[in-house]
MMTF fields as JSON, N, C-alpha, C and O atoms, coordinates in Angstrom:
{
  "mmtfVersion": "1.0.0",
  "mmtfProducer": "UNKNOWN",
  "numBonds": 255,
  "numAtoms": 256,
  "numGroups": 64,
  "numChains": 1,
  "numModels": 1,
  "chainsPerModel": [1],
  "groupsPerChain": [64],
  "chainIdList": ["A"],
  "bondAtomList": [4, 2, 8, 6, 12, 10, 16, 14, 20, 18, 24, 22, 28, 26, 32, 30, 36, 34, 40, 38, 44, 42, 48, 46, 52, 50, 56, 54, 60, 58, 64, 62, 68, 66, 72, 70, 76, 74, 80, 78, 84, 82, 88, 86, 92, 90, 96, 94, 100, 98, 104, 102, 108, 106, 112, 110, 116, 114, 120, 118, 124, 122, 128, 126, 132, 130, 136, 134, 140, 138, 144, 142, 148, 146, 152, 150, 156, 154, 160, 158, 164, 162, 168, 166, 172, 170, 176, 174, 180, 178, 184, 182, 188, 186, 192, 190, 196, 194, 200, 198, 204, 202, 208, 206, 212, 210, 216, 214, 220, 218, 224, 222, 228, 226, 232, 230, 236, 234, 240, 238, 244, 242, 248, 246, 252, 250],
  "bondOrderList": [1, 1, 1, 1, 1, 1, 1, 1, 1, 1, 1, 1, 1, 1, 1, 1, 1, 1, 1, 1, 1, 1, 1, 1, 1, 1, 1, 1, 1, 1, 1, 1, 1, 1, 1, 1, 1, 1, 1, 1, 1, 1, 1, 1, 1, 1, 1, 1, 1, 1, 1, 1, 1, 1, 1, 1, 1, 1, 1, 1, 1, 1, 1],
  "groupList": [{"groupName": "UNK", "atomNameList": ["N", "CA", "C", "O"], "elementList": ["N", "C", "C", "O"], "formalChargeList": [0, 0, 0, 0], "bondAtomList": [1, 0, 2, 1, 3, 2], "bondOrderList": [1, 1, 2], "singleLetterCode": "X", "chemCompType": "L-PEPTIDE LINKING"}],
  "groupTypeList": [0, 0, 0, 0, 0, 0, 0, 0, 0, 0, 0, 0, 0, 0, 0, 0, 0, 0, 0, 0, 0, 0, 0, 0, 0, 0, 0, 0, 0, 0, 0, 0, 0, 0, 0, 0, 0, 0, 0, 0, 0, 0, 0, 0, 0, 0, 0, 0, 0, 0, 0, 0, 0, 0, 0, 0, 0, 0, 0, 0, 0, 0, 0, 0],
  "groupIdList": [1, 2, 3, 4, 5, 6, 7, 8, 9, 10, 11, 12, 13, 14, 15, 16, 17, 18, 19, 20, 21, 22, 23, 24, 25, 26, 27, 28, 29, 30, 31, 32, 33, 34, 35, 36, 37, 38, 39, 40, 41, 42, 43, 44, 45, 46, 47, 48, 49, 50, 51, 52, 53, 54, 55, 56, 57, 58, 59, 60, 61, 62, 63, 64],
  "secStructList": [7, 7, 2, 2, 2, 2, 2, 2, 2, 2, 2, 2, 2, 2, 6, 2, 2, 2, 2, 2, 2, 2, 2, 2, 2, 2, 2, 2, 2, 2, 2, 2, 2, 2, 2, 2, 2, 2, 2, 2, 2, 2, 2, 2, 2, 2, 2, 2, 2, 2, 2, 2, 2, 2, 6, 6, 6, 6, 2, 2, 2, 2, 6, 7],
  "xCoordList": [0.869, 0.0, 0.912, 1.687, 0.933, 1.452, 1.355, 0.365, 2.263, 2.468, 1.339, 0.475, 1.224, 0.141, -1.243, -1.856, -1.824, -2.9, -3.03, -3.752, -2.39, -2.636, -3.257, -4.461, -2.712, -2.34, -3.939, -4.822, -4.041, -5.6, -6.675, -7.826, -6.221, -7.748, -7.964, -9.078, -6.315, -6.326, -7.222, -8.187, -6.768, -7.055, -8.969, -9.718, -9.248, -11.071, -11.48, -12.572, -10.949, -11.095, -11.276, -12.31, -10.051, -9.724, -9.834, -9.21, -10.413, -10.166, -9.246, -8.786, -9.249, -8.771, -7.356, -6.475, -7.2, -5.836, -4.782, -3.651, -5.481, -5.057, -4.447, -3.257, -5.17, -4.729, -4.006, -3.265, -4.122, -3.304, -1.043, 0.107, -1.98, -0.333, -0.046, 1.147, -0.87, -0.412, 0.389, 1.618, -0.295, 0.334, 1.689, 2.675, 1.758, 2.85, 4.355, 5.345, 4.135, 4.778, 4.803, 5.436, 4.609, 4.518, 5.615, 6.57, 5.016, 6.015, 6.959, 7.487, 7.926, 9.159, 9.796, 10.439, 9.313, 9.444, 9.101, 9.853, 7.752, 7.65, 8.131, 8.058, 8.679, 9.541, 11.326, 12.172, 11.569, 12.944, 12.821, 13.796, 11.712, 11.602, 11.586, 12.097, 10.737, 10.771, 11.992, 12.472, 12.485, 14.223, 15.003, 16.04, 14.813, 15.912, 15.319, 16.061, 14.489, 14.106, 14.607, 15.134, 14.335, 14.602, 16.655, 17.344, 17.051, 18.379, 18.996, 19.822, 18.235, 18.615, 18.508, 19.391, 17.54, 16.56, 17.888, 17.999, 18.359, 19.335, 20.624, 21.318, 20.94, 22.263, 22.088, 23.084, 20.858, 20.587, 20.578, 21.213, 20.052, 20.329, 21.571, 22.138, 22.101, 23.725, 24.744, 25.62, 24.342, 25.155, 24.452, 25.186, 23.669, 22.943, 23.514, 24.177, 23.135, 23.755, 25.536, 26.081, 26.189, 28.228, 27.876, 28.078, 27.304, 27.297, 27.158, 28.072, 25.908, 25.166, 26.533, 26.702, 27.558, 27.682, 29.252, 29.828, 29.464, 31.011, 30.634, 31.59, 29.358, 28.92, 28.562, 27.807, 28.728, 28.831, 29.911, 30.175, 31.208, 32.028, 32.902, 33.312, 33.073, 33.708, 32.921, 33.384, 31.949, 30.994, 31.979, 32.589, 31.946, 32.683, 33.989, 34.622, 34.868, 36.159, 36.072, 36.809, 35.202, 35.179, 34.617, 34.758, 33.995, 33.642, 34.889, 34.881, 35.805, 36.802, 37.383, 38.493],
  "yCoordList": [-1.181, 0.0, 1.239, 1.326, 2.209, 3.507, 4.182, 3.859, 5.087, 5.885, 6.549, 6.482, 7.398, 8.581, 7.658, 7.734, 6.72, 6.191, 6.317, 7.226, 5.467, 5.896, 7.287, 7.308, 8.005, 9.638, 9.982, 10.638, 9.473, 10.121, 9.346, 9.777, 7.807, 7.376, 7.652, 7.546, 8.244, 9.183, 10.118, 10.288, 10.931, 12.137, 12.172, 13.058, 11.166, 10.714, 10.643, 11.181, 10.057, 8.944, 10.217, 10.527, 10.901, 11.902, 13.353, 13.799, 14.42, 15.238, 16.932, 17.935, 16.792, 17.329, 16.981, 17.819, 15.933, 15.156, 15.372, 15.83, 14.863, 15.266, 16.883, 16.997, 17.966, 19.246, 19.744, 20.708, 19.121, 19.497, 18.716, 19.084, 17.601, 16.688, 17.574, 17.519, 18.408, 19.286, 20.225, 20.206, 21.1, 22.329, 21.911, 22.451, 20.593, 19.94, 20.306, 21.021, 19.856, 19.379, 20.993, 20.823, 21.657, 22.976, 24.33, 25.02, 24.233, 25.386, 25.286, 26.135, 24.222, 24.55, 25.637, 26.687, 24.882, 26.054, 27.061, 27.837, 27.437, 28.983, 29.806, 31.034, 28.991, 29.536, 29.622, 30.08, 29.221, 29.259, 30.292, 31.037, 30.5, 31.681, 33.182, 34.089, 33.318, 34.314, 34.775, 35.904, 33.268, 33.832, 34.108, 34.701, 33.833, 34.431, 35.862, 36.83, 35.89, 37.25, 38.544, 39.613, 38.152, 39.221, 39.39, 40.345, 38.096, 37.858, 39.054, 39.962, 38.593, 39.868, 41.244, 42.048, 41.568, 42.797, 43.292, 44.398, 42.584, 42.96, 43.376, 44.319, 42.379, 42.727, 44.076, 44.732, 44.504, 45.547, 46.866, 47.896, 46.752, 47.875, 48.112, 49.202, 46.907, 47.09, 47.748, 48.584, 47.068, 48.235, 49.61, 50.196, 50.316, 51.52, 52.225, 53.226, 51.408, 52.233, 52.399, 53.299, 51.55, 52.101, 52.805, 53.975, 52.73, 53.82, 55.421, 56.236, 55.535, 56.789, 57.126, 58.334, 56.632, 56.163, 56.935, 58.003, 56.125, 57.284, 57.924, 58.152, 58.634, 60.038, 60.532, 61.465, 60.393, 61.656, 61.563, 62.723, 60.763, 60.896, 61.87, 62.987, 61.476, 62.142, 63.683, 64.39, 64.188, 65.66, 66.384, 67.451, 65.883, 66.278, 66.285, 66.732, 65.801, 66.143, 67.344, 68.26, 67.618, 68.657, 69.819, 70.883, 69.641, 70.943, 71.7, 72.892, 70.861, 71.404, 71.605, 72.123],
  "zCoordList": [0.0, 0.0, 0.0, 0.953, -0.928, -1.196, 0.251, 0.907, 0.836, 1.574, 1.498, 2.373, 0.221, 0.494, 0.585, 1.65, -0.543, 0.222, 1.459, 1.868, 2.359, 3.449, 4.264, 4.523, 4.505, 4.762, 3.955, 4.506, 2.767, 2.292, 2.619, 2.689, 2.896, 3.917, 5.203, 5.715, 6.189, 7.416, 7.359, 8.104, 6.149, 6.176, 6.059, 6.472, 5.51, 5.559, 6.408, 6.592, 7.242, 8.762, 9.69, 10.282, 9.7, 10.503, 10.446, 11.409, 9.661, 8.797, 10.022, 9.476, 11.039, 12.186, 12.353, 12.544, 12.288, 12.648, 11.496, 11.661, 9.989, 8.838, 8.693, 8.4, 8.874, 9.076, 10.153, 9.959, 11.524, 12.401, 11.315, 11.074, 11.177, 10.293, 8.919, 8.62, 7.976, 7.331, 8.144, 8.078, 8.958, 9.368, 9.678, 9.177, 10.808, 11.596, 10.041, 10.197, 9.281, 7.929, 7.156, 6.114, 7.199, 6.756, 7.768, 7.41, 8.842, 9.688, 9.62, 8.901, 10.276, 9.558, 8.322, 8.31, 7.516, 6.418, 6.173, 5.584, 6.564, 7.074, 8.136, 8.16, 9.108, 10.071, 9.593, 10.361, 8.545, 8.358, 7.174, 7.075, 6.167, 5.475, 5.851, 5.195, 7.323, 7.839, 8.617, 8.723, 9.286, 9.604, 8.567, 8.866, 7.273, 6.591, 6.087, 5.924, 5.949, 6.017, 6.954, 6.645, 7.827, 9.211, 9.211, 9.571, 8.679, 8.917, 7.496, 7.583, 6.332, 5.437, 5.89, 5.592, 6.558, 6.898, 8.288, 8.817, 8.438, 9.838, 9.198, 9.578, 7.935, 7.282, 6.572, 6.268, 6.301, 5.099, 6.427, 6.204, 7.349, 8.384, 8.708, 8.638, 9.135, 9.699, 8.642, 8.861, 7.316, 6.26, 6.328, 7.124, 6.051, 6.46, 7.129, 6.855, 8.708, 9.921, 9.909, 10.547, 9.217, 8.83, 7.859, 8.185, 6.462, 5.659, 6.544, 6.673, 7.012, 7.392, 8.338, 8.178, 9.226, 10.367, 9.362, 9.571, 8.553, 7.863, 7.067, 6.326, 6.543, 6.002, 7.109, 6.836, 8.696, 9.693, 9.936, 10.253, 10.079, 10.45, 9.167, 9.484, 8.103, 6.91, 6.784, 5.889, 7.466, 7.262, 8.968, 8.895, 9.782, 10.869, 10.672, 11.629, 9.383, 9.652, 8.78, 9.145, 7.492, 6.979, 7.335, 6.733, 8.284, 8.926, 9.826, 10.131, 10.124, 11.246, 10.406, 10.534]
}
């Protein structure tokens, strides 16, 4: 008997259990998409904040 058979006469049997075992099988991967997200989103600030960070430092030596 095929794997998924199974899993789709569960999923008949059970239709609660079936979706709780989707979601189960799903987060992961939406939780590792959104960390790489935030992980870009941190690298893209941290360059920002040294850019901005030596255009005040290079404006303060020319002012003196």
């Amino acid at each position: 008997i095929p794997y998924c058979t199974i899993i789709t006469a569960i999923g008949h049997l059970y239709p609660r259990l079936s979706s709780v075992y989707n979601y189960t099988l799903i987060l992961p991967i939406a939780t590792a998409t959104s960390e790489r997200s935030f992980s870009k989103m941190k690298l893209i600030n941290n360059y920002l904040r040294t850019t901005l960070s030596n255009e005040n430092q290079y404006q303060r030596r020319t002012e003196q």
